[in-house]
Coordinates of C-alpha atoms in Angstrom, one line a residue:
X1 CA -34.2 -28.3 27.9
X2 CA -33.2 -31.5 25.5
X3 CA -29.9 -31.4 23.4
X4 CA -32.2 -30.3 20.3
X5 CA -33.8 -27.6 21.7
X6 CA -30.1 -26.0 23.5
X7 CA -28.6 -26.9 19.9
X8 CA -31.6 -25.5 18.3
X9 CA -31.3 -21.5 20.6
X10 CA -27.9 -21.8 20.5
X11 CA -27.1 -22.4 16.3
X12 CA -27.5 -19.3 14.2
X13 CA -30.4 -19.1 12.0
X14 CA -30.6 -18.3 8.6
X15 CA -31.9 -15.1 8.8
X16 CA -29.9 -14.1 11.9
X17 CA -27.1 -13.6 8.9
X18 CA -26.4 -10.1 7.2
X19 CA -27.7 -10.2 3.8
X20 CA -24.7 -10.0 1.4
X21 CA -25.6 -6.9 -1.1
X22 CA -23.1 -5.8 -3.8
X23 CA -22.1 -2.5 -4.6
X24 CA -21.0 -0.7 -7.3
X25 CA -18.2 0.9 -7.0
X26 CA -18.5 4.9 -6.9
X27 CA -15.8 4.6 -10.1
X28 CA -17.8 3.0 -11.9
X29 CA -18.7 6.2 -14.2
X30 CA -15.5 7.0 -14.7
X31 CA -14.4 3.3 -15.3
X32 CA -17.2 3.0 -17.7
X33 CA -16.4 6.5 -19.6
X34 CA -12.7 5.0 -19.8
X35 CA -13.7 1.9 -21.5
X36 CA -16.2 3.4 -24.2
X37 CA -13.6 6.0 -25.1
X38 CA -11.0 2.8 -25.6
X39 CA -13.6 1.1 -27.2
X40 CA -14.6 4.2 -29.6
X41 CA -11.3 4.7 -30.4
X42 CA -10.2 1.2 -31.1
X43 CA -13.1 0.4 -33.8
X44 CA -12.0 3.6 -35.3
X45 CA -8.6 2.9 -35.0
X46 CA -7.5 -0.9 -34.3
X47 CA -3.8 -0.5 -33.9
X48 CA -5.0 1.7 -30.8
X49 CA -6.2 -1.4 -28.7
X50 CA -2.0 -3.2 -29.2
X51 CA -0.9 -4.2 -26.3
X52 CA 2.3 -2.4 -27.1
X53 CA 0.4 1.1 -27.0
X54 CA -1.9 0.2 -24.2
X55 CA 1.5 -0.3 -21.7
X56 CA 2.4 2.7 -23.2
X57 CA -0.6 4.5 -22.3
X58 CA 0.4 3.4 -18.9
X59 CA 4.1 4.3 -18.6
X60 CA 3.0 7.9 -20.0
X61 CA 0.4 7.8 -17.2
X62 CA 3.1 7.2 -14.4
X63 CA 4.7 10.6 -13.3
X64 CA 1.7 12.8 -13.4
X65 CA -0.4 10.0 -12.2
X66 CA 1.9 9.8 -9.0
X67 CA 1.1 13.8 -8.4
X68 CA -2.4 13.3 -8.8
X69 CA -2.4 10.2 -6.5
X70 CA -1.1 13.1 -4.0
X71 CA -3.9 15.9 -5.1
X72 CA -6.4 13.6 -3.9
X73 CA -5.5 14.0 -0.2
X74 CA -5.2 17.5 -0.7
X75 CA -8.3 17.8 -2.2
X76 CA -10.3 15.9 0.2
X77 CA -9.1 18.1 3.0
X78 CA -10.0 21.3 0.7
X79 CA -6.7 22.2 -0.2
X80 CA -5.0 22.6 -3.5
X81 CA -1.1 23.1 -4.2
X82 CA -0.1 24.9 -7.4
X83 CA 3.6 24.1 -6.8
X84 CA 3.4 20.1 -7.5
X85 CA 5.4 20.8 -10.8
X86 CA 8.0 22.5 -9.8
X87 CA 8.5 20.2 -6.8
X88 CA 9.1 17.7 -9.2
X89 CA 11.2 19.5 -11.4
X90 CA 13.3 21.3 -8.1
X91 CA 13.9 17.5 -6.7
X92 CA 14.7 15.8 -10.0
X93 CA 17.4 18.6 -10.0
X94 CA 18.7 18.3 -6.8
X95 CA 19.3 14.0 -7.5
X96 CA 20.5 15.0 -10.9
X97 CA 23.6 17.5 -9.4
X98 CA 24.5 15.0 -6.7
X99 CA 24.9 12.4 -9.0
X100 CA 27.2 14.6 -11.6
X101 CA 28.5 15.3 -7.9
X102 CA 29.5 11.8 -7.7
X103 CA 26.9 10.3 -5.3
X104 CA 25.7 6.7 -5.8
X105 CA 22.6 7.3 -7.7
X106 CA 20.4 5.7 -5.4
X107 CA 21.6 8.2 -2.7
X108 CA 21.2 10.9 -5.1
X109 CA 17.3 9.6 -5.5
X110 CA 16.3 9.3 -1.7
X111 CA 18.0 12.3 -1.3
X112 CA 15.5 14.0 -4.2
X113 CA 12.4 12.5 -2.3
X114 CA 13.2 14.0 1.3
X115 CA 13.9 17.4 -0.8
X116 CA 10.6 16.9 -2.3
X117 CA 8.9 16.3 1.6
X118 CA 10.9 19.2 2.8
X119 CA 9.5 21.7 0.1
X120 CA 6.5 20.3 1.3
X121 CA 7.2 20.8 4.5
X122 CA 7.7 24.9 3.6
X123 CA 4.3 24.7 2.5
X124 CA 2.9 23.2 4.9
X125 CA 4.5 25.2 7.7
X126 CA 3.7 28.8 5.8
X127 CA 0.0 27.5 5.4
X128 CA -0.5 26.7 8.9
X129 CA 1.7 29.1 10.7
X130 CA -0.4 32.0 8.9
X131 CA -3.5 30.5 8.7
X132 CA -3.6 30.8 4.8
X133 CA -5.0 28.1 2.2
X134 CA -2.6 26.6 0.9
X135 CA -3.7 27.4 -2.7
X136 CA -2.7 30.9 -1.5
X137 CA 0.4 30.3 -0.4
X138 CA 1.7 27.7 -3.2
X139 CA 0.7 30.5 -5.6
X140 CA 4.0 32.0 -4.0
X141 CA 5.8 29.1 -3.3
X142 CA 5.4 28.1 -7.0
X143 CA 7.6 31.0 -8.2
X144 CA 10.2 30.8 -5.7
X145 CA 10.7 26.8 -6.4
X146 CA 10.6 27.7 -10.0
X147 CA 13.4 30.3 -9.2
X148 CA 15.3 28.5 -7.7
X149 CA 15.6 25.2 -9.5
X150 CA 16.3 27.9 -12.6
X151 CA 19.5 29.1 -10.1
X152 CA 20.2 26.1 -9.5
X153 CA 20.6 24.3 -12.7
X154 CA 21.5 27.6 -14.7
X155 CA 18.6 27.5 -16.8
X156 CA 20.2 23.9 -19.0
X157 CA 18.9 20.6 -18.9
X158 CA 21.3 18.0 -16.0
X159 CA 21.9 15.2 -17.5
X160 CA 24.0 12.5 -15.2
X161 CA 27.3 11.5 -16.9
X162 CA 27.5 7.9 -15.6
X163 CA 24.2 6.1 -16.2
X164 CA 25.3 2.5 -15.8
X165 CA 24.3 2.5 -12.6
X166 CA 21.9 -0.3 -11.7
X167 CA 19.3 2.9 -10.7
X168 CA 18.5 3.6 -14.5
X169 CA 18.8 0.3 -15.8
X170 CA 15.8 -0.9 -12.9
X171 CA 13.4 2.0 -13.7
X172 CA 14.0 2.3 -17.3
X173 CA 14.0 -1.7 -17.5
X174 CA 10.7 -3.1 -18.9
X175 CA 9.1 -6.7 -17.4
X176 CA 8.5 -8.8 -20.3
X177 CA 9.3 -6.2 -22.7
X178 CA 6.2 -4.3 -22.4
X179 CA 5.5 -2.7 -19.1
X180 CA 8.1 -0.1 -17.3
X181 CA 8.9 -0.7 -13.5
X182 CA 7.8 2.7 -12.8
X183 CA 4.8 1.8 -13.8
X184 CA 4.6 -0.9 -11.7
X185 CA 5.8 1.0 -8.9
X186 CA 2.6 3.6 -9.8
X187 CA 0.8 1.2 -9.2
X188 CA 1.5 0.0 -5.8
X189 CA 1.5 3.5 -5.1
X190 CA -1.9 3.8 -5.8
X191 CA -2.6 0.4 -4.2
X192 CA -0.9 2.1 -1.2
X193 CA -2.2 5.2 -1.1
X194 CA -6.0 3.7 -1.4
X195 CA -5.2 1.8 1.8
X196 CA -3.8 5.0 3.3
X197 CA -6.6 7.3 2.3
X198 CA -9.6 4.0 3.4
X199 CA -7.9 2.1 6.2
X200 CA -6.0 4.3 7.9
X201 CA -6.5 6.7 10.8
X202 CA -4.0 9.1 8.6
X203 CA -6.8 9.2 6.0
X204 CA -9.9 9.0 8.6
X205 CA -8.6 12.2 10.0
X206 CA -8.2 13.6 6.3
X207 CA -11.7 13.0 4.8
X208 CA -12.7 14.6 8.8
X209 CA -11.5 17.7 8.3
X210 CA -12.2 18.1 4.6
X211 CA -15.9 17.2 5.5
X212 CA -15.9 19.7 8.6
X213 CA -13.3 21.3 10.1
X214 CA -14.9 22.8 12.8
X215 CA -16.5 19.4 13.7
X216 CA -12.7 17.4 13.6
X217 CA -11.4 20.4 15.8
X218 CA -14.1 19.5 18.5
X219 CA -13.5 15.7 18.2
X220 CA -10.1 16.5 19.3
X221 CA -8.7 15.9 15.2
X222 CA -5.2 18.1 15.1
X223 CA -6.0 19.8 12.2
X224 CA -3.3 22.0 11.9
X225 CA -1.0 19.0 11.8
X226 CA -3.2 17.3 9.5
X227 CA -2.7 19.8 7.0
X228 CA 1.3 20.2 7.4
X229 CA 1.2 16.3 7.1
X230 CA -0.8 16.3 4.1
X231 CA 1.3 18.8 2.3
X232 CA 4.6 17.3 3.1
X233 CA 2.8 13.6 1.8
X234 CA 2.3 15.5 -1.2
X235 CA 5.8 17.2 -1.3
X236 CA 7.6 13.2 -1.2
X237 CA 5.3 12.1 -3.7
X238 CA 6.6 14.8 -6.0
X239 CA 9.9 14.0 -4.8
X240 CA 9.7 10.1 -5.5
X241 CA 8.4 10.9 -9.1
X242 CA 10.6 13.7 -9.9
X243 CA 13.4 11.1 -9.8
X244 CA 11.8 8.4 -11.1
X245 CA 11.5 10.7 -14.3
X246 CA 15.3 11.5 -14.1
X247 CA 16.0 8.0 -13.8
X248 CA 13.2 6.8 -16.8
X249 CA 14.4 9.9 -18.9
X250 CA 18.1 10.1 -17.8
X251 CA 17.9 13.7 -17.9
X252 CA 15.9 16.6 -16.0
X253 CA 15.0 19.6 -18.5
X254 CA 14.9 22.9 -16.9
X255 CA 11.4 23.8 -17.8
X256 CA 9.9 19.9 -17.1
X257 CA 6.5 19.9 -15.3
X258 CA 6.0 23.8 -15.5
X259 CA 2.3 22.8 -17.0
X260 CA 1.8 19.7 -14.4
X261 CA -0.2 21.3 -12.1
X262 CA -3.5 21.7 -14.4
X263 CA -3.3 18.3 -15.9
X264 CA -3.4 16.6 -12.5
X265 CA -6.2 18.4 -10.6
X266 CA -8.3 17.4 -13.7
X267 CA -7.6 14.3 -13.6
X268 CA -8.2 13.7 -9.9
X269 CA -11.5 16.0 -10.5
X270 CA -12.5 13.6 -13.6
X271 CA -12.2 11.0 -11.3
X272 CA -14.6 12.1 -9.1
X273 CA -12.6 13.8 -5.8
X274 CA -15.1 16.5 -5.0
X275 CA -13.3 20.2 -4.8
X276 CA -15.5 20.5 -1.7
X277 CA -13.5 18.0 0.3
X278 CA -14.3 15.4 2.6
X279 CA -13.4 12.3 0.5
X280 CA -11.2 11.4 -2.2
X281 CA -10.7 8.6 -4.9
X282 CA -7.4 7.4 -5.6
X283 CA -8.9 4.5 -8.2
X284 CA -10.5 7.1 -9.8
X285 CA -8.0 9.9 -10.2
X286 CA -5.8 6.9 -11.8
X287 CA -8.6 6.7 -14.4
X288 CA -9.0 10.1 -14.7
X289 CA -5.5 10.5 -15.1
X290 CA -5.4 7.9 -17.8
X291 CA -9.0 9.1 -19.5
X292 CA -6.3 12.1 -20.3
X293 CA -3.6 9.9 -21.9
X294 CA -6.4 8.4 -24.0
X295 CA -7.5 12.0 -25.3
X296 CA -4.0 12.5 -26.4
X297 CA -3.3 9.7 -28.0
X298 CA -6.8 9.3 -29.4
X299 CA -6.7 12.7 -31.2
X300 CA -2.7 11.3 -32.6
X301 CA -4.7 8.6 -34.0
X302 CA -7.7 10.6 -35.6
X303 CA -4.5 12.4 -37.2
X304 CA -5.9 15.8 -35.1
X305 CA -3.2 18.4 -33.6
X306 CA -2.4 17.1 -30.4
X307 CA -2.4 20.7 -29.0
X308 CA -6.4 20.2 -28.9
X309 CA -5.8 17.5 -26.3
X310 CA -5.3 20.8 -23.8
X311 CA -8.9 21.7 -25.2
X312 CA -10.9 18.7 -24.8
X313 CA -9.0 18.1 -21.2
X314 CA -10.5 21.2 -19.8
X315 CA -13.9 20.5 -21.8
X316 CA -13.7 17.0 -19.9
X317 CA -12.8 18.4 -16.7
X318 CA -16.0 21.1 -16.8
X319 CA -18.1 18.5 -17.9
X320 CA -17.1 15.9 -14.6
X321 CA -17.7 19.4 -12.8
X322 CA -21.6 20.1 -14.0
X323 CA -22.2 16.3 -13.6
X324 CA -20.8 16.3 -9.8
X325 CA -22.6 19.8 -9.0
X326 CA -26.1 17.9 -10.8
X327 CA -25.8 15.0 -9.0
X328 CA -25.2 16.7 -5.9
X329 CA -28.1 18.8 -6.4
X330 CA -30.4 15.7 -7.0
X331 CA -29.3 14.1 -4.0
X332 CA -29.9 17.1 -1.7
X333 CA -33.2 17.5 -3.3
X334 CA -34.4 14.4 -2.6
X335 CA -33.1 14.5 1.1
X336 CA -35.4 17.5 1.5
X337 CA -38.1 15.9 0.0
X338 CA -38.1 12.6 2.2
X339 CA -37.7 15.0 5.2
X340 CA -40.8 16.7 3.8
X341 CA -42.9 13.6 3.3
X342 CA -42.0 12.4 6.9
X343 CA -42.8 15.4 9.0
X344 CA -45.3 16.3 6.9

């Protein structure tokens, strides 16, 4: 064999490559939907489309965009917890008494995210110890947190005394005047989270036993742990923005994020995580969580009541429902009928 001919069996053809192919991104409806409504809105409306207003769309996107962030896992392993807002509001409380306690406020704030894990953790342990869904059980567990953050802060808003801790001046502090560090931290989160959910065997085991839970069991998946661990991921995320918001706001009211829970499973539904489990989108439930800011502010704009933003959310979130179930349908459909066309 010459030199030619060994260099020639040996180098890699042209063809012996994987064709490159691009893909859309499954977002890309809900990425799209985002960017007509902005654009809709901003002929209408030009001040809409200042920057100014656009970073504020995102700051007002942060804390409830961190819970839905944490709905997606849940969701993806067919799970839903209805306590989300009052973990917040519990764990905001708790940071907020230890600081008028006289704890360094960044103390005070870890301390509010392990509370925040180990509500979690009470859910996670009821759930699985009894065998319930955990929408069953945080149906419960949402009136006892409730309770006793109400006990606990005696019904009045906490506000911290000494605020010139470096804690409040980072997360309130805005980079170049515009954008909030906590919504820069949102954003890793998400970042994070994506990675978590994608590249991780955390969130392979996740999207396992939301597709089949009988099937993970026999591939030796623990799903029993996988569900504790999901709800007490979901617990610290509630945790971490509870006192973000305490430390953006400077106070915690008593009644803050009774009406959370609603808000974020339609936005992580709008952004296209399936209630029937087995995946989840954190780049879309961001969207979907900020398709919802742009309702809001869009109706402000128009010069409509903003209480019809609650209306047009839940027509949204029906809407993103009937589309999923359609396209669903079509899909199955025209699995049957290839299976058809080959056997037949």
């Amino acid at each position: 064999m010459t030199e030619a001919d060994r260099t020639e069996t040996i180098a890699p053809r042209p063809q012996d490559f994987p064709k490159w192919r691009f893909r859309m991104p499954e977002e890309i409806g809900v990425i799209v939907a985002l960017a007509v409504m902005m654009a809709v809105i901003g002929v209408a409306r030009p001040r809409f489309l200042n920057s100014i207003n656009l970073f504020s769309l995102l700051g007002n996107t942060t804390f409830l965009g961190m819970l839905a962030i944490g709905m997606v896992f849940l969701l993806a392993i067919r799970e839903i917890d209805l306590s989300v807002g009052w973990m917040f509001n519990f764990s905001a409380v708790i940071a907020a008494l230890l600081m008028v306690a006289g704890f360094d406020p960044w103390l005070a704030a870890l301390a509010g995210i392990v509370f925040g894990a180990c509500l979690g953790l009470v859910n996670g342990l009821i759930a699985v110890t009894l065998r319930l869904p955990s929408i069953i059980v945080t149906l419960g567990t949402y009136s006892m947190f409730q309770g006793l953050s109400l006990v606990v802060n005696h019904g009045r808003a906490i506000v911290p005394s000494d605020q010139s801790s470096s804690f409040f001046w980072v997360i309130s502090y805005k980079l170049f005047g515009v954008l909030p560090v906590a919504a820069l931290v949102f954003v890793l989160l998400a970042i994070a989270m994506h990675v978590v959910l994608h590249r991780t065997r955390f969130g392979y085991r996740v999207q396992a036993v939301g597709s089949n839970p009988e099937a993970a069991t026999h591939a030796g998946i623990p799903t029993a742990r996988v569900r504790l661990q999901t709800l007490v991921l979901m617990g610290a995320i509630c945790g971490l923005s509870g006192t973000m918001y305490l430390g953006f706001r400077g106070a915690i009211d008593p009644n803050e994020g009774s009406d959370f829970v609603l808000v974020v499973i339609a936005a992580v539904i709008i952004g296209g995580t399936p209630l029937s489990g087995g995946h989840g989108t954190i780049i879309g439930a961001v969207i979907g969580m900020m398709i919802i800011q742009v309702i809001s502010s869009g109706l402000i704009f128009f010069g409509i009541d903003a209480t019809w933003s609650t209306f047009v959310t839940g027509a949204v979130t029906v809407l993103a429902v009937s589309l999923d179930r359609l396209i669903k349908y079509h899909r199955t459909r025209r699995a049957e009928l290839r299976r058809e066309s080959l056997h037949g």
